[in-house]
Short mmCIF file of C-alpha atoms and ligand atoms in Angstrom, two decimals:
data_model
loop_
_atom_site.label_atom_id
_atom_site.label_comp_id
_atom_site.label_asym_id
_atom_site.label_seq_id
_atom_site.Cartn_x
_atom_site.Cartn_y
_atom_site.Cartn_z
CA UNK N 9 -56.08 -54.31 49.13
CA UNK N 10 -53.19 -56.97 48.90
CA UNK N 11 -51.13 -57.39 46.17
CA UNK N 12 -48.61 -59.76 45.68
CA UNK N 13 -44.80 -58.92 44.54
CA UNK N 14 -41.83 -60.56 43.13
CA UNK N 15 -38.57 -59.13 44.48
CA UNK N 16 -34.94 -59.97 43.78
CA UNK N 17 -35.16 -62.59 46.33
CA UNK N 18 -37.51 -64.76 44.38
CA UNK N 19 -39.90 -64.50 46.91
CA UNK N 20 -43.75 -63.62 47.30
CA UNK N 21 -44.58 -61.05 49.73
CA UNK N 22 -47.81 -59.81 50.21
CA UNK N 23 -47.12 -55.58 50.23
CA UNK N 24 -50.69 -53.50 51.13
CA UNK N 25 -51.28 -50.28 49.50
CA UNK N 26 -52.52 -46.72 50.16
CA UNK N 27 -54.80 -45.65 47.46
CA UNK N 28 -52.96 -42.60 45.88
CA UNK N 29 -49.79 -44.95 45.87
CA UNK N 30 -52.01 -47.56 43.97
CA UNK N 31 -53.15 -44.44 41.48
CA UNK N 32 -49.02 -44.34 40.65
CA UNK N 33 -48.03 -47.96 40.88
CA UNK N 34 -50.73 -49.21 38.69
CA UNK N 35 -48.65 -47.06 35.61
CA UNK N 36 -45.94 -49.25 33.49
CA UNK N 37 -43.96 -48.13 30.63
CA UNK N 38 -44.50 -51.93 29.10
CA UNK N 39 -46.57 -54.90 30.32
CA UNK N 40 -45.46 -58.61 30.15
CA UNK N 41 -47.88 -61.47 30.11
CA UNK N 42 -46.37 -64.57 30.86
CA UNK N 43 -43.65 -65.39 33.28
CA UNK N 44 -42.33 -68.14 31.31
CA UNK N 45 -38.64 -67.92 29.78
CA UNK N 46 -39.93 -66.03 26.89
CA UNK N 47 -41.30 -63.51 29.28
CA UNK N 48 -39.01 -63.27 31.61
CA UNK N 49 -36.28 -63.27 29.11
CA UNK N 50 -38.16 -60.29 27.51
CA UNK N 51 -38.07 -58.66 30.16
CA UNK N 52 -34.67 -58.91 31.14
CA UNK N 53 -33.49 -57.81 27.27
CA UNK N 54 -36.16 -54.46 27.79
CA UNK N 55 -34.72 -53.68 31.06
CA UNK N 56 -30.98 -53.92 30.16
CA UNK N 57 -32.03 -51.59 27.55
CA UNK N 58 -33.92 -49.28 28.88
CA UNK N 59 -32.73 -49.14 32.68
CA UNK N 60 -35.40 -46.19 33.22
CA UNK N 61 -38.32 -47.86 32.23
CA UNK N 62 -40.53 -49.65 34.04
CA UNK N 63 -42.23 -53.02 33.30
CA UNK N 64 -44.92 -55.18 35.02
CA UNK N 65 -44.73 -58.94 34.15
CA UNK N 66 -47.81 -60.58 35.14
CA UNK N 67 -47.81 -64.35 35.75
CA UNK N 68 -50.61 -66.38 37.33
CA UNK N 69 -48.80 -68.99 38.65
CA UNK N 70 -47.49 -68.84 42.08
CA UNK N 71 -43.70 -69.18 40.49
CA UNK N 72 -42.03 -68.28 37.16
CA UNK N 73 -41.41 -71.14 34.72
CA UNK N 74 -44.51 -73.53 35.48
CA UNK N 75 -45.90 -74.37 32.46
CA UNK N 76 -43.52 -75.29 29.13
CA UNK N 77 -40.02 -74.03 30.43
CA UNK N 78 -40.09 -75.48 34.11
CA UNK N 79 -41.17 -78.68 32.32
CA UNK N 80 -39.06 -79.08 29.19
CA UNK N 81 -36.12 -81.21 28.41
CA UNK N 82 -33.78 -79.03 29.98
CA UNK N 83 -31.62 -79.51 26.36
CA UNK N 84 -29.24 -76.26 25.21
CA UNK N 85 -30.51 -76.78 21.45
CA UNK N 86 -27.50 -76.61 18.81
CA UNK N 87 -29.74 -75.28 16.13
CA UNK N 88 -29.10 -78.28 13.53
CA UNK N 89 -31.90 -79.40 13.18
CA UNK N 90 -33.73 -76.07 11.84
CA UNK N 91 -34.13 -74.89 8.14
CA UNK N 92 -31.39 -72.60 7.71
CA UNK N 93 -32.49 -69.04 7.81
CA UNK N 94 -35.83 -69.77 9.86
CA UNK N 95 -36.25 -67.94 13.07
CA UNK N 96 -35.81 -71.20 14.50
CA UNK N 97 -32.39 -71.46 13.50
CA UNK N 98 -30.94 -68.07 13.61
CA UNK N 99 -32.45 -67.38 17.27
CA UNK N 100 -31.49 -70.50 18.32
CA UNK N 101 -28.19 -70.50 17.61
CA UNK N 102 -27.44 -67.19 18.83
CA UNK N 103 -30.04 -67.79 21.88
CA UNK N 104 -27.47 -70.65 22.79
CA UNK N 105 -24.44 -68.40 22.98
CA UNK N 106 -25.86 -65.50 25.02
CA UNK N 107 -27.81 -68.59 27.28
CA UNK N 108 -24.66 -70.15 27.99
CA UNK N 109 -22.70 -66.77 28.61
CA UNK N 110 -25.91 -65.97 30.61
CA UNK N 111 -25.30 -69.31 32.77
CA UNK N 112 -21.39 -68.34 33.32
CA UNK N 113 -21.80 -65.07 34.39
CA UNK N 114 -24.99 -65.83 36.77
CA UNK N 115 -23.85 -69.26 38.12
CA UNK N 116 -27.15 -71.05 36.57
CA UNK N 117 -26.28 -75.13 36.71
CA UNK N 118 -25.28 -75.94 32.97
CA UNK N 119 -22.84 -78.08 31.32
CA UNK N 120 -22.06 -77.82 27.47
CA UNK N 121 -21.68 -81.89 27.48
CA UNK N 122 -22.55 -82.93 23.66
CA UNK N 123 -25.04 -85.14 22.29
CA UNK N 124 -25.06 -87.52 19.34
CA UNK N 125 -27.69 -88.33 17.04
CA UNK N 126 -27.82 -91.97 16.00
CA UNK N 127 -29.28 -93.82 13.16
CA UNK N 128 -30.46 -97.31 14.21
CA UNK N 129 -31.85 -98.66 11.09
CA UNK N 130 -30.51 -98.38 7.36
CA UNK N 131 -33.77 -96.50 6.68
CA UNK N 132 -33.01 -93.28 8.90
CA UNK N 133 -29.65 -92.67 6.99
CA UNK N 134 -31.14 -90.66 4.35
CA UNK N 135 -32.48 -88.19 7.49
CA UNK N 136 -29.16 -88.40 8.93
CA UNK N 137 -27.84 -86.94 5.90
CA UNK N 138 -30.20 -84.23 5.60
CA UNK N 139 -29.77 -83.07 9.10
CA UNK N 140 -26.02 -83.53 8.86
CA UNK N 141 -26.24 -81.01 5.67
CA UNK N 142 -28.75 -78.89 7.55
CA UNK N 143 -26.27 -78.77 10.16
CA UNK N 144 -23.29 -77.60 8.27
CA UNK N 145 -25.42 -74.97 6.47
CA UNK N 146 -26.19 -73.51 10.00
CA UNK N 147 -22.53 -73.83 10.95
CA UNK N 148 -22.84 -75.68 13.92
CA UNK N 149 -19.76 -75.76 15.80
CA UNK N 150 -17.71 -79.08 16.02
CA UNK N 151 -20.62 -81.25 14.20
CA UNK N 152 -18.83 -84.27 12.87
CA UNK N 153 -20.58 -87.52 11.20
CA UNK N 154 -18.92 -90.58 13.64
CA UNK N 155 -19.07 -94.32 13.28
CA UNK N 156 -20.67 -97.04 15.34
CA UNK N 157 -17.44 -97.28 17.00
CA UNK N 158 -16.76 -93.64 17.97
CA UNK N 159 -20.60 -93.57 19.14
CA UNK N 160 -19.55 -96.00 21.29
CA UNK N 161 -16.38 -94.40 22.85
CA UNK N 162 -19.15 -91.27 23.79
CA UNK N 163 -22.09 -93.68 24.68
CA UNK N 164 -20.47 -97.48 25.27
CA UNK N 165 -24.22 -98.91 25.71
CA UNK N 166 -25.51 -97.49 21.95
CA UNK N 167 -25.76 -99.72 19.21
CA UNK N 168 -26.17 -97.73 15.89
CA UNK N 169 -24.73 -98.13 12.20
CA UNK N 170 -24.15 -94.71 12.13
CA UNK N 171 -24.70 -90.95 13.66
CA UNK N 172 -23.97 -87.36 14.41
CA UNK N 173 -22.01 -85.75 17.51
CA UNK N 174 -22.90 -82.40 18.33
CA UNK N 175 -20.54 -80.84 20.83
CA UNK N 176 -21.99 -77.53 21.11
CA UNK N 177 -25.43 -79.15 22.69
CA UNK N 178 -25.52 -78.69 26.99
CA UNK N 179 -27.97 -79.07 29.44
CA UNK N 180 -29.35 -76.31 31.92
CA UNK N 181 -31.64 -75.43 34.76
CA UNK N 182 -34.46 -73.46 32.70
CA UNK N 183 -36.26 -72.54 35.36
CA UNK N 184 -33.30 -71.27 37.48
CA UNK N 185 -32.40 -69.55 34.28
CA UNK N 186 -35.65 -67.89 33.87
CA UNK N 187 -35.99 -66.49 37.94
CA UNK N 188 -32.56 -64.86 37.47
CA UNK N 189 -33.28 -63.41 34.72
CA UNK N 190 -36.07 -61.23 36.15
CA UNK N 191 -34.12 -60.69 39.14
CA UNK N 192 -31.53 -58.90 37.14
CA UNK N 193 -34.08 -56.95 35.88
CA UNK N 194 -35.84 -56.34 39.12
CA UNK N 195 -32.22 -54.87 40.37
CA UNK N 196 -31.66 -52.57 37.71
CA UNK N 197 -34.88 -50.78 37.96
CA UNK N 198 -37.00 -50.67 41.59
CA UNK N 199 -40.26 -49.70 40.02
CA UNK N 200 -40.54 -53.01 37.86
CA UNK N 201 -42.30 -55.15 39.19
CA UNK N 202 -43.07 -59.42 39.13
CA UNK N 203 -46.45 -60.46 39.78
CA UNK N 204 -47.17 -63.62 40.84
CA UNK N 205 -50.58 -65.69 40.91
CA UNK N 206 -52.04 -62.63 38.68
CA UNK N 207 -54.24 -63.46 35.87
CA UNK N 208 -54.35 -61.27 32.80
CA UNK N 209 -58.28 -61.16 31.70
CA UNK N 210 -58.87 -58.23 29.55
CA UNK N 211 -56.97 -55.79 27.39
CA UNK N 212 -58.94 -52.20 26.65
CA UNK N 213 -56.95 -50.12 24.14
CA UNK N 214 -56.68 -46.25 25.52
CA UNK N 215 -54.76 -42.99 23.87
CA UNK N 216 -52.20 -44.12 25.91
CA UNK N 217 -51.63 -47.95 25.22
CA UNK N 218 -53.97 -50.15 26.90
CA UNK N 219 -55.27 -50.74 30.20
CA UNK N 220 -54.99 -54.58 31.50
CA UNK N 221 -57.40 -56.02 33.83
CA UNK N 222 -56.70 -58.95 36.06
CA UNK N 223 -57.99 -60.69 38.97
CA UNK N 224 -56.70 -58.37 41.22
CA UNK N 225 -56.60 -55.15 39.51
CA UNK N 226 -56.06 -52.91 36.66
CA UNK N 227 -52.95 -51.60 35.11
CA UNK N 228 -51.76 -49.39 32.25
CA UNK N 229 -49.31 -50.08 30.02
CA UNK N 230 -47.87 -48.29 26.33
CA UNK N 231 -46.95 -51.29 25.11
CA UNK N 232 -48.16 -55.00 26.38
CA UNK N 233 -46.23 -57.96 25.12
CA UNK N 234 -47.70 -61.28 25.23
CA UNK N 235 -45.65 -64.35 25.96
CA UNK N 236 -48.33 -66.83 27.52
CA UNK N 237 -47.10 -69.82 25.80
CA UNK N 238 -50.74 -72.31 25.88
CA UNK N 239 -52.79 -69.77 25.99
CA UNK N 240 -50.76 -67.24 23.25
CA UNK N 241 -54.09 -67.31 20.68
CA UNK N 242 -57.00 -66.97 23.26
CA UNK N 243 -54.92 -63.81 24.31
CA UNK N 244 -54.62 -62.66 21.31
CA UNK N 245 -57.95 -62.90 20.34
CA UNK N 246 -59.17 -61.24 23.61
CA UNK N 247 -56.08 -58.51 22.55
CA UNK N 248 -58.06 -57.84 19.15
CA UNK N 249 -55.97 -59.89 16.83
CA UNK N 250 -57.80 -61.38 14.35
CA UNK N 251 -55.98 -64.99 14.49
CA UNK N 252 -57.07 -68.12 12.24
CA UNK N 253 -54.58 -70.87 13.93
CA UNK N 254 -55.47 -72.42 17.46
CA UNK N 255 -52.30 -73.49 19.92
CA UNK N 256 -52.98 -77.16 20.32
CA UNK N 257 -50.86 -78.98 23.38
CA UNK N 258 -49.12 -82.09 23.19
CA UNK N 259 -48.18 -83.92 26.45
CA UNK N 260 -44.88 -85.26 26.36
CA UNK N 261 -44.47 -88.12 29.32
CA UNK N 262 -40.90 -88.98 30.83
CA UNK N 263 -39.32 -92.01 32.44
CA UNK N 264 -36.36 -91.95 34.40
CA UNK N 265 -33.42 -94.30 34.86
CA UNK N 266 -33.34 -96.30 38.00
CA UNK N 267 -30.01 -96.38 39.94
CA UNK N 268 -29.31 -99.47 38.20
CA UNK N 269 -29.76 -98.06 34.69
CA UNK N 270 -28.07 -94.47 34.94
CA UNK N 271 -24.56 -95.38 34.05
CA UNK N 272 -25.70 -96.88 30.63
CA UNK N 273 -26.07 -93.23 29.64
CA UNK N 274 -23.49 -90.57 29.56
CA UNK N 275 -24.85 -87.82 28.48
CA UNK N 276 -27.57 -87.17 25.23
CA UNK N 277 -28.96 -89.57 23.25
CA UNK N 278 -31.32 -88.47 20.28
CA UNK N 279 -32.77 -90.43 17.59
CA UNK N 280 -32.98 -89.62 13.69
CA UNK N 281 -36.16 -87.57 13.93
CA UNK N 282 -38.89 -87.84 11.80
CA UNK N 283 -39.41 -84.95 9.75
CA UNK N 284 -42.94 -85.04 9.24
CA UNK N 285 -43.75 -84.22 13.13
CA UNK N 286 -42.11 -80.98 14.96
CA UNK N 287 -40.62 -83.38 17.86
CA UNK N 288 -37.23 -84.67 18.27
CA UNK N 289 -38.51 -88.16 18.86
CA UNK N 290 -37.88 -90.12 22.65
CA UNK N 291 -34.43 -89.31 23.57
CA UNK N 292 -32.44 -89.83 26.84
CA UNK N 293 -31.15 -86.57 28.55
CA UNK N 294 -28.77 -86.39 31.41
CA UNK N 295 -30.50 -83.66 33.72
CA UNK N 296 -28.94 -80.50 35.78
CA UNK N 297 -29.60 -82.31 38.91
CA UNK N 298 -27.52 -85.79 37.92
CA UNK N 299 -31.20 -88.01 37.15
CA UNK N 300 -31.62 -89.31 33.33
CA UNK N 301 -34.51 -88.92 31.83
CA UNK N 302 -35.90 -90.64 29.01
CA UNK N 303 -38.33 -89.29 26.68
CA UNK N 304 -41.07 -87.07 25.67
CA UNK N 305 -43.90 -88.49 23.68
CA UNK N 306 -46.38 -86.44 21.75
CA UNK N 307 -50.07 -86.99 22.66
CA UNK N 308 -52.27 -84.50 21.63
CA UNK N 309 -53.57 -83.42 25.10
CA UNK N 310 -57.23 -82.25 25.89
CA UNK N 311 -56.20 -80.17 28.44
CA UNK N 312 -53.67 -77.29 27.54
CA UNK N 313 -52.19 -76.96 30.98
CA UNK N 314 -53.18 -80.74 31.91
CA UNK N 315 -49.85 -82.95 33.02
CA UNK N 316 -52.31 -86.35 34.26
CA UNK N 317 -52.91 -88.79 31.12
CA UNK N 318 -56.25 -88.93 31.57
CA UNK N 319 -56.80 -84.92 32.18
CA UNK N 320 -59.43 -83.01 30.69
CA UNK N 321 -60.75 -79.67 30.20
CA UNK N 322 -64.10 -79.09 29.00
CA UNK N 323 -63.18 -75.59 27.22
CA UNK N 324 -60.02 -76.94 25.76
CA UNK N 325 -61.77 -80.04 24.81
CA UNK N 326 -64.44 -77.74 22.84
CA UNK N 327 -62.18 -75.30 21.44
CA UNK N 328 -59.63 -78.14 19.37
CA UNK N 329 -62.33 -79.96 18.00
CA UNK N 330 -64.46 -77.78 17.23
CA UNK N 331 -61.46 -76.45 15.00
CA UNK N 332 -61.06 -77.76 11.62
CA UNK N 333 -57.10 -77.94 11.61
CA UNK N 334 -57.42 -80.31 14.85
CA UNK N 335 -59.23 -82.78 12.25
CA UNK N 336 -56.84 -81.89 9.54
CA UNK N 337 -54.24 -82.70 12.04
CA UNK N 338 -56.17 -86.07 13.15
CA UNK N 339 -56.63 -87.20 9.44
CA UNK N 340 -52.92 -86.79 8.95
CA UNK N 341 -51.84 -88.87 11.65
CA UNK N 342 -53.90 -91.43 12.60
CA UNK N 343 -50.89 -94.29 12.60
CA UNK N 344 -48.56 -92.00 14.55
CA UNK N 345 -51.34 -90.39 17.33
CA UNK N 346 -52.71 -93.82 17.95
CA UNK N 347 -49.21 -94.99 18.34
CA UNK N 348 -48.19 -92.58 20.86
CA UNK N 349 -51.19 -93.17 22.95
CA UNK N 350 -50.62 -96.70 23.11
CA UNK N 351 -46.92 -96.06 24.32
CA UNK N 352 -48.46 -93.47 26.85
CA UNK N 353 -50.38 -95.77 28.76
CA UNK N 354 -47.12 -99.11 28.17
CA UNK N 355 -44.20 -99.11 29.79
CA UNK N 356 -43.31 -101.93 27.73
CA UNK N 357 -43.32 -100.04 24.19
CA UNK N 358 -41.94 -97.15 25.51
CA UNK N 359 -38.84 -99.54 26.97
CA UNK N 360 -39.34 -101.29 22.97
CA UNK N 361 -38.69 -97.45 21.50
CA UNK N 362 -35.51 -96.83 23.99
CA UNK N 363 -34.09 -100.35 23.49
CA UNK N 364 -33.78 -99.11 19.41
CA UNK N 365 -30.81 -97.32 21.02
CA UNK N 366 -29.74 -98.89 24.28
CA UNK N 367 -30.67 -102.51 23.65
CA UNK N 368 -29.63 -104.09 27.32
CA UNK N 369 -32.18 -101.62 29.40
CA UNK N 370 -34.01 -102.92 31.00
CA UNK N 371 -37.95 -102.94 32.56
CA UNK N 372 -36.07 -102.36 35.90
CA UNK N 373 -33.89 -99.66 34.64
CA UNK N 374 -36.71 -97.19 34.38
CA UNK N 375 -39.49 -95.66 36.40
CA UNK N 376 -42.22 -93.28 35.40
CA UNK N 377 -40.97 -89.52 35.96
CA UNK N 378 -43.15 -86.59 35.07
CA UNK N 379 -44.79 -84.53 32.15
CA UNK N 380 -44.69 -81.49 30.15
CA UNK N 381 -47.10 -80.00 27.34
CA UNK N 382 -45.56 -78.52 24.19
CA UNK N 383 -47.94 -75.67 22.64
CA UNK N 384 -47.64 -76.05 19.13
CA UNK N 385 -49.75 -73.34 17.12
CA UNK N 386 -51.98 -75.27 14.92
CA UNK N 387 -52.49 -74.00 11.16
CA UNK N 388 -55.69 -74.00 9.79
CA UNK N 389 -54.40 -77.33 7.23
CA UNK N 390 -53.23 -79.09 10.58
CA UNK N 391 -49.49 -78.56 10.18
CA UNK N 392 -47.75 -77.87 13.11
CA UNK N 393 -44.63 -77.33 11.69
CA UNK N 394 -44.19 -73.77 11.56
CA UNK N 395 -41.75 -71.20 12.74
CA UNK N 396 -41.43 -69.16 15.45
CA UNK N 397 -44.16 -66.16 15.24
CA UNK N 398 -44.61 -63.01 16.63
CA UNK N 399 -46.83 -60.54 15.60
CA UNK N 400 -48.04 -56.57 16.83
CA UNK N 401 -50.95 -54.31 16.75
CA UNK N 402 -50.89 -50.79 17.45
CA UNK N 403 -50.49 -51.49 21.27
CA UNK N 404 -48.76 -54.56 21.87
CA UNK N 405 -46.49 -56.97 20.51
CA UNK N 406 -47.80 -61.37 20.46
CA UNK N 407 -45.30 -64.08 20.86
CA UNK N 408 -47.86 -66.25 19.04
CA UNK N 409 -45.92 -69.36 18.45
CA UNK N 410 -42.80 -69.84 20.46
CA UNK N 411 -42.35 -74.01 21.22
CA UNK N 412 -38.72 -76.06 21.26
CA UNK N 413 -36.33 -74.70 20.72
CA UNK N 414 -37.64 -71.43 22.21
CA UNK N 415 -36.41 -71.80 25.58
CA UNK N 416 -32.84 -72.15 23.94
CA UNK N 417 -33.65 -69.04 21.67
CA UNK N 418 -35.28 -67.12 24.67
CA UNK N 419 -32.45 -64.34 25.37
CA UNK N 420 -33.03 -64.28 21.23
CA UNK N 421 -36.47 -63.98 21.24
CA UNK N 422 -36.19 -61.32 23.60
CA UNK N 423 -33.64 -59.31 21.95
CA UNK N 424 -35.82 -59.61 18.88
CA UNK N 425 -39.03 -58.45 21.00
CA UNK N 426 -37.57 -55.50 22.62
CA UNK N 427 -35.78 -54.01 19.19
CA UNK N 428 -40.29 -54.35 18.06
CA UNK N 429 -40.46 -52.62 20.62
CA UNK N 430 -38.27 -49.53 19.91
CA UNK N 431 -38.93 -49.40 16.62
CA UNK N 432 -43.04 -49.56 16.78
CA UNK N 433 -43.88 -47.77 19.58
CA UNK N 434 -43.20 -44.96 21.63
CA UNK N 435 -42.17 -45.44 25.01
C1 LIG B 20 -41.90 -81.50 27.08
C2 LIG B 20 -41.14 -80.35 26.53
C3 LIG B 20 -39.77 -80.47 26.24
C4 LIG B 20 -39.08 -79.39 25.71
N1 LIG B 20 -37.72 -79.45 25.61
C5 LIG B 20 -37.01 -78.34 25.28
C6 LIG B 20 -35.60 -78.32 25.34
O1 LIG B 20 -34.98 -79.28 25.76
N2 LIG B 20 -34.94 -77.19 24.95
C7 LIG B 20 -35.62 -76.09 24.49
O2 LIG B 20 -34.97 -75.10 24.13
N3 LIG B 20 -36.96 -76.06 24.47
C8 LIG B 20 -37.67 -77.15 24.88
N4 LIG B 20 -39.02 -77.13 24.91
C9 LIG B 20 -39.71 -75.90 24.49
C10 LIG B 20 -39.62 -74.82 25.54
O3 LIG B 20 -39.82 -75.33 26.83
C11 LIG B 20 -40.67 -73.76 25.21
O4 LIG B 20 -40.52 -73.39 23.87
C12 LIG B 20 -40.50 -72.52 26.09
O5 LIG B 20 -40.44 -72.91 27.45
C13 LIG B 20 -41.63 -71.54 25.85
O6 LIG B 20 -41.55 -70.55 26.84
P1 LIG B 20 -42.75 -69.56 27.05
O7 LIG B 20 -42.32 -68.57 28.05
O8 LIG B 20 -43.23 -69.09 25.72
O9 LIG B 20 -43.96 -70.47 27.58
P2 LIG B 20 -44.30 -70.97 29.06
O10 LIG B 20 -43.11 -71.47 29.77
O11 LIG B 20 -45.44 -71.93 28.90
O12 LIG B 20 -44.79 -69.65 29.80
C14 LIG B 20 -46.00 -69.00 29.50
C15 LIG B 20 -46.50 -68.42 30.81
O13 LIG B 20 -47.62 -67.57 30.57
C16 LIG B 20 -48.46 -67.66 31.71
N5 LIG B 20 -49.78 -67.17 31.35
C17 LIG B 20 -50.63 -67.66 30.41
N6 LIG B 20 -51.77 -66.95 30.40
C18 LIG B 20 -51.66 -65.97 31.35
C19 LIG B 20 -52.52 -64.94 31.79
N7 LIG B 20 -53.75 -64.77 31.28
N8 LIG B 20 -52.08 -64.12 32.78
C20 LIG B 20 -50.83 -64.28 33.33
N9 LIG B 20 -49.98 -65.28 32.95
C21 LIG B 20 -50.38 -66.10 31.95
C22 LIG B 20 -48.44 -69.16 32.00
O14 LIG B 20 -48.88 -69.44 33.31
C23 LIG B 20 -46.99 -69.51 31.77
O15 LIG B 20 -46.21 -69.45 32.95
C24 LIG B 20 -39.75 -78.18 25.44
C25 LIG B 20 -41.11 -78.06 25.75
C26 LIG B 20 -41.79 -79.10 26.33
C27 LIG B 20 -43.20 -78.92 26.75
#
C-alpha cells in the first residue's frame, strides 16, 4: 500500500507500509479535515498545546491552501467592518495580531501597509459613518476619518469626497502562511501527520471517537474537527449533524493592473460597502508578490469548487436549487445578481465600477487575472449574512461557516477550536 505524507519540507513523498506498522499509524489523538488555513491553523494551535498528541489532517488536494485561502484577497482584515462583539470581530481582530506576529517570527511575506475606505458619492456617507462608528466601537488601531485631500496624499489617483484610513490593515502570503503553519506542527510532534490528495468519505462513530474512511484508508480518531470550507455542510451531514442551512459559493473574478496601470495604486483601495451583501465590494489590493489586483465580484457559482465562468457541477447545481433559501436568496437580489453577472462576462463595467475610484484607468491598464469562490453558509430565509459558526457533537467539533475574514481570524479560530476541544472531550 502507498500512502502519501506531508513532512516539514512541504513536500509529498510516497512512504510504503508494513501492515502491523499500518495497525499503529492508522491511530490519531484528533483528526483534521481540511487543509485550508482554518485547518491548518487548527492544527498548529492543538499541537502547540498539546506537544504529545498526535493529529492527522487530511486534505485532498495535492497542496494545502487550494480552495478559499490560496485564492483570497490576500487582505490582513482590521476588523472594522464587523458588528462589535460578533465572532467576526473579536477573532478577527485578535486573529490579526497573532497572524502578523505569526508572519515576523516565521518570515511569511507581509506588510502592515494601510488601506482607506472611500466614499465616492454623497449617498455612501451615511455607510461611511456607520462603519467609521463600528470601527471605533471595535477599537481599531489608528482609524481616522480623512479628507479628499489626505486620500490623496495616500492614493494621488483617488477621487472621493470623503473616507476612512485604516493603518492597521496589511497584506500577506495566505498560503505560505498556512504550509508553515503545519510545518511547525509537524516539528513539534513526529507522529502527526499531513495528508495530501486524501479524501475524507465517511465518519462511523465508535466507543472510542470515530473511525474516518477515505480513499485510501481508514483512520481513528477521539475527536475529528471539520474545517472543509465548500463542502463544511455535506460533511456535516455525512458526520450526523442534523443541519438546515446549505454553503452556497460565490465566485469572485480578479483583474490585474498592467505595467502601465500599477503605479496609480499604492496600496488598498476599498469602497463604502453595501451592507445588505456580506462582500466588501470590488476593491484594488496591492499583492505579496508586487502585482495589483482589482476586484472580487460575487456571482453565485454552480459549481462549489468551480474557478471557469461558465463551470458547472451537476450535484452542486441540484443541491442549491433544489434548496429553498437559494430562491429566497434569488428573490432578494435579482437587481444585484443580474448585475454582477453582467460585469462577469464585461470588462468594460467592471473598468466603469473601478473608475468610481480611480477615474483615469484605463481599458489598457487592466488584464483578466484569476478567481476564487467564497463559501457563504446559506440560511434557510436566504441571508448570508451570518457569523462565524462552529458547532460539536459528541465526537467532533464543525467549522460550519468560516468565510472573510476567516483567513485573518484563522490563528483565532483555531485557538477557539482547540480550547472545544479540551473542554468537550477527552483526549
Ligand atoms: C475571493 C475571496 C477573497 C477573500 N479575501 C479574503 C481576505 O482578503 N482576507 C481574509 O481574511 N479572508 C478572505 N477571504 C476568506 C478566506 O479566504 C476564507 O474565509 C478562508 O480561507 C477559509 O479557510 P478554510 O480553511 O475554512 O477553507 P478552505 O481554504 O476552502 O479550505 C478547506 C479545505 O478543505 C478541503 N476539503 C474539503 N472536503 C474535504 C474532504 N472530504 N476531505 C479532505 N479535504 C477536504 C478542501 O480541499 C480545502 O482545501 C476571501 C475568500 C475568497 C474566496
Amino acid at each position: 500500500m502507498e500512502r502519501y505524507y506531508f513532512h516539514s519540507s512541504i513536500q509529498t513523498h510516497v512512504v510504503p507500509l508494513g501492515h502491523n506498522f499500518e495497525a499503529l499509524e492508522n491511530q490519531f489523538d484528533i483528526i483534521i479535515i481540511g487543509g485550508g488555513i482554518v485547518g491548518a491553523a487548527t492544527l498548529y494551535k492543538l499541537q502547540m498545546r498539546h506537544p504529545n498528541k498526535t493529529i492527522l489532517l487530511l486534505e485532498k488536494e495535492g497542496a494545502l491552501a487550494d480552495h478559499q485561502t490560496g485564492n483570497n484577497s490576500g487582505v490582513i482584515h482590521s476588523g472594522l467592518y464587523y458588528k462589535p462583539g460578533s465572532l467576526k470581530a473579536v477573532n478577527c481582530i485578535q486573529g490579526r495580531h497573532e497572524i502578523v506576529a505569526f508572519a515576523k517570527e516565521y518570515g511569511i511575506n507581509h506588510d502592515v501597509c494601510g488601506k482607506v475606505v472611500v466614499a465616492t458619492d454623497a449617498s455612501e456617507l451615511g455607510n461611511l459613518d456607520r462603519i467609521h462608528k463600528t470601527g471605533i466601537e471595535n477599537k481599531i488601531e489608528g482609524l481616522e476619518r480623512i479628507t479628499s485631500a489626505q486620500i490623496k496624499e495616500i492614493e494621488p489617483h483617488v477621487e472621493a469626497i470623503d473616507g476612512l484610513h485604516v493603518p492597521c490593515t496589511g497584506i500577506i502570503d495566505f498560503r505560505g502562511a498556512t504550509e508553515k503553519m503545519a510545518e511547525v506542527a509537524l516539528a513539534k510532534q513526529s507522529n502527526t501527520k499531513v495528508h495530501l490528495n486524501e479524501t475524507a468519505l465517511d465518519f462511523i462513530k465508535n466507543e472510542n471517537g470515530a473511525e474516518v474512511v477515505t480513499n485510501k484508508g481508514r483512520y481513528n480518531g477521539k475527536v475529528l474537527v471539520f474545517c472543509s470550507g465548500l463542502q463544511a455542510d455535506r460533511l456535516a451531514k455525512k458526520d450526523g449533524v442534523d443541519l438546515k442551512e446549505k454553503v452556497v459559493g460565490f465566485r469572485g473574478d480578479y483583474y490585474e493592473l498592467t505595467d502601465q496601470g500599477k503605479h496609480k495604486v499604492k496600496h488598498l483601495i476599498y469602497p463604502v460597502p453595501n451592507p445588505d451583501f456580506p462582500f466588501l465590494g470590488v476593491h484594488f489590493t496591492r499583492m505579496t508578490d508586487g502585482e495589483i489586483e482589482c476586484g472580487p465580484n460575487a456571482v453565485f457559482t454552480f459549481k462549489r469548487e468551480g474557478y471557469g465562468k461558465t463551470d458547472f457541477d451537476l450535484k452542486d447545481t441540484m443541491d442549491a436549487l433544489t434548496y429553498g433559501g437559494t430562491w429566497k436568496l434569488f428573490m432578494k437580489n435579482m437587481k444585484f445578481g443580474i448585475n454582477e453577472y453582467r460585469r462577469a462576462f464585461s470588462k468594460k463595467l467592471f473598468l466603469k465600477t473601478l473608475q468610481r475610484m480611480i477615474p483615469d484607468l484605463t481599458m489598457d491598464d487592466l488584464r483578466p487575472g484569476r478567481a476564487g469562490v467564497r463559501a457563504l453558509l446559506l440560511r434557510t430565509d436566504g441571508d448570508t449574512r451570518d457569523d462565524f459558526r462552529i458547532e460539536y457533537t459528541d465526537h467532533s467539533i464543525h467549522v460550519l461557516n468560516a468565510p472573510s475574514p476567516a483567513a485573518t481570524a484563522s490563528l483565532a479560530i483555531g485557538e477557539q477550536v482547540a480550547k472545544m476541544v479540551e473542554e468537550r472531550f477527552e483526549l
